[in-house]
Amino acid sequence: MSGLNELQLKYLIQFPDYYDDLYKLEVSAKGYLNEVMVQFLNGTTYPMYFIDITRLQQDFQSEIEYGNNFLAEPNMVVLSKVTPENITIAVDKLVSQGFFNELGAL
């Protein structure tokens, strides 16, 4: 199977069309990437939002300054660093843990 594990055959991670090498560097510096879709073979698709802990803290602090006591983003996953490799590893583990069974799909 050319190095692909069995789980990766059950889903596809779709990065935004504009996610090129330059944008990968920008995303890593910004600390977040939305508009990532995880699509399963049955056609079920989940929009995902990936963020690193530094950006999460900054965004939460901004919410507090705006008078909110919370931060919520649909289907948010916190990563150590937002890279394609870390996104792939996280999605693979989330699939194996049944995470997507608990989410609302598109």
C-alpha positions as a LaTeX table, in Angstrom:
\begin{tabular}{lrrr}
\hline
Residue & $x$ (\AA) & $y$ (\AA) & $z$ (\AA) \\
\hline
Met1 & 0.00 & 0.00 & 0.00 \\
Ser2 & 2.98 & 2.34 & $-0.55$ \\
Gly3 & 3.25 & 3.42 & 3.08 \\
Leu4 & $-0.34$ & 4.54 & 3.56 \\
Asn5 & $-1.98$ & 3.15 & 6.63 \\
Glu6 & $-5.48$ & 1.69 & 6.50 \\
Leu7 & $-7.12$ & 4.74 & 8.11 \\
Gln8 & $-5.78$ & 7.11 & 5.47 \\
Leu9 & $-7.60$ & 5.11 & 2.81 \\
Lys10 & $-10.92$ & 5.95 & 4.50 \\
Tyr11 & $-10.65$ & 9.74 & 4.35 \\
Leu12 & $-9.10$ & 12.62 & 2.45 \\
Ile13 & $-7.79$ & 15.85 & 3.93 \\
Gln14 & $-8.61$ & 18.73 & 1.60 \\
Phe15 & $-6.53$ & 21.84 & 2.13 \\
Pro16 & $-7.72$ & 25.18 & 0.69 \\
Asp17 & $-6.81$ & 25.77 & $-2.97$ \\
Tyr18 & $-4.59$ & 28.70 & $-1.99$ \\
Tyr19 & $-2.54$ & 26.55 & 0.43 \\
Asp20 & 0.78 & 26.70 & $-1.43$ \\
Asp21 & 4.35 & 26.67 & $-0.07$ \\
Leu22 & 4.33 & 30.39 & 0.71 \\
Tyr23 & 0.98 & 30.18 & 2.47 \\
Lys24 & 2.23 & 27.21 & 4.52 \\
Leu25 & 4.92 & 29.50 & 5.95 \\
Glu26 & 2.35 & 32.20 & 6.65 \\
Val27 & 0.04 & 29.72 & 8.38 \\
Ser28 & 2.87 & 28.45 & 10.54 \\
Ala29 & 3.64 & 32.04 & 11.58 \\
Lys30 & $-0.02$ & 33.02 & 12.09 \\
Gly31 & $-0.77$ & 29.87 & 14.06 \\
Tyr32 & $-4.07$ & 28.87 & 12.50 \\
Leu33 & $-5.68$ & 27.37 & 9.41 \\
Asn34 & $-9.38$ & 27.08 & 8.73 \\
Glu35 & $-11.19$ & 25.89 & 5.62 \\
Val36 & $-9.61$ & 22.43 & 5.89 \\
Met37 & $-12.08$ & 19.69 & 5.01 \\
Val38 & $-11.92$ & 16.06 & 6.07 \\
Gln39 & $-13.96$ & 13.96 & 3.66 \\
Phe40 & $-14.76$ & 10.29 & 4.19 \\
Leu41 & $-15.39$ & 7.71 & 1.48 \\
Asn42 & $-19.14$ & 7.87 & 2.15 \\
Gly43 & $-19.04$ & 11.56 & 1.18 \\
Thr44 & $-19.46$ & 12.92 & 4.70 \\
Thr45 & $-17.37$ & 16.08 & 5.01 \\
Tyr46 & $-16.25$ & 17.93 & 8.14 \\
Pro47 & $-14.89$ & 21.49 & 8.09 \\
Met48 & $-11.96$ & 21.81 & 10.50 \\
Tyr49 & $-10.16$ & 24.66 & 12.23 \\
Phe50 & $-6.55$ & 24.09 & 13.32 \\
Ile51 & $-4.81$ & 26.47 & 15.73 \\
Asp52 & $-1.65$ & 26.45 & 17.84 \\
Ile53 & $-1.60$ & 27.18 & 21.56 \\
Thr54 & 0.03 & 30.60 & 21.19 \\
Arg55 & $-2.64$ & 31.83 & 18.77 \\
Leu56 & $-5.35$ & 30.27 & 20.94 \\
Gln57 & $-4.13$ & 32.25 & 23.95 \\
Gln58 & $-3.99$ & 35.46 & 21.89 \\
Asp59 & $-7.48$ & 34.95 & 20.52 \\
Phe60 & $-8.86$ & 34.11 & 23.96 \\
Gln61 & $-7.26$ & 37.25 & 25.41 \\
Ser62 & $-8.88$ & 39.29 & 22.64 \\
Glu63 & $-12.28$ & 37.80 & 23.47 \\
Ile64 & $-11.82$ & 38.74 & 27.13 \\
Glu65 & $-10.94$ & 42.30 & 26.09 \\
Tyr66 & $-14.17$ & 42.41 & 24.04 \\
Gly67 & $-16.12$ & 41.41 & 27.14 \\
Asn68 & $-16.55$ & 37.73 & 26.36 \\
Asn69 & $-15.57$ & 35.03 & 28.83 \\
Phe70 & $-15.22$ & 32.29 & 26.20 \\
Leu71 & $-13.72$ & 31.37 & 22.84 \\
Ala72 & $-15.50$ & 28.93 & 20.56 \\
Glu73 & $-14.77$ & 27.78 & 17.02 \\
Pro74 & $-16.56$ & 24.87 & 15.35 \\
Asn75 & $-14.44$ & 21.73 & 15.03 \\
Met76 & $-11.35$ & 23.38 & 16.54 \\
Val77 & $-8.24$ & 21.25 & 17.03 \\
Val78 & $-5.25$ & 22.67 & 18.93 \\
Leu79 & $-1.83$ & 21.66 & 17.59 \\
Ser80 & 1.70 & 22.27 & 18.83 \\
Lys81 & 2.39 & 23.91 & 15.44 \\
Val82 & 0.09 & 24.26 & 12.43 \\
Thr83 & 1.81 & 22.32 & 9.65 \\
Pro84 & 0.47 & 19.89 & 7.03 \\
Glu85 & 2.33 & 17.07 & 8.78 \\
Asn86 & 0.82 & 17.87 & 12.19 \\
Ile87 & $-2.64$ & 18.23 & 10.67 \\
Thr88 & $-2.32$ & 14.83 & 8.99 \\
Ile89 & $-1.10$ & 13.16 & 12.19 \\
Ala90 & $-3.89$ & 14.76 & 14.23 \\
Val91 & $-6.63$ & 13.79 & 11.78 \\
Asp92 & $-5.33$ & 10.22 & 11.62 \\
Lys93 & $-5.46$ & 9.93 & 15.41 \\
Leu94 & $-8.85$ & 11.63 & 15.62 \\
Val95 & $-10.25$ & 9.20 & 13.05 \\
Ser96 & $-8.89$ & 6.22 & 14.98 \\
Gln97 & $-10.43$ & 7.59 & 18.21 \\
Gly98 & $-13.88$ & 8.03 & 16.64 \\
Phe99 & $-13.77$ & 11.82 & 17.01 \\
Phe100 & $-15.66$ & 12.46 & 13.78 \\
Asn101 & $-18.56$ & 10.28 & 14.92 \\
Glu102 & $-19.38$ & 13.03 & 17.43 \\
Leu103 & $-19.30$ & 15.97 & 15.01 \\
Gly104 & $-21.89$ & 17.47 & 12.74 \\
Ala105 & $-21.00$ & 17.09 & 9.08 \\
Leu106 & $-21.76$ & 19.45 & 6.20 \\
\hline
\end{tabular}
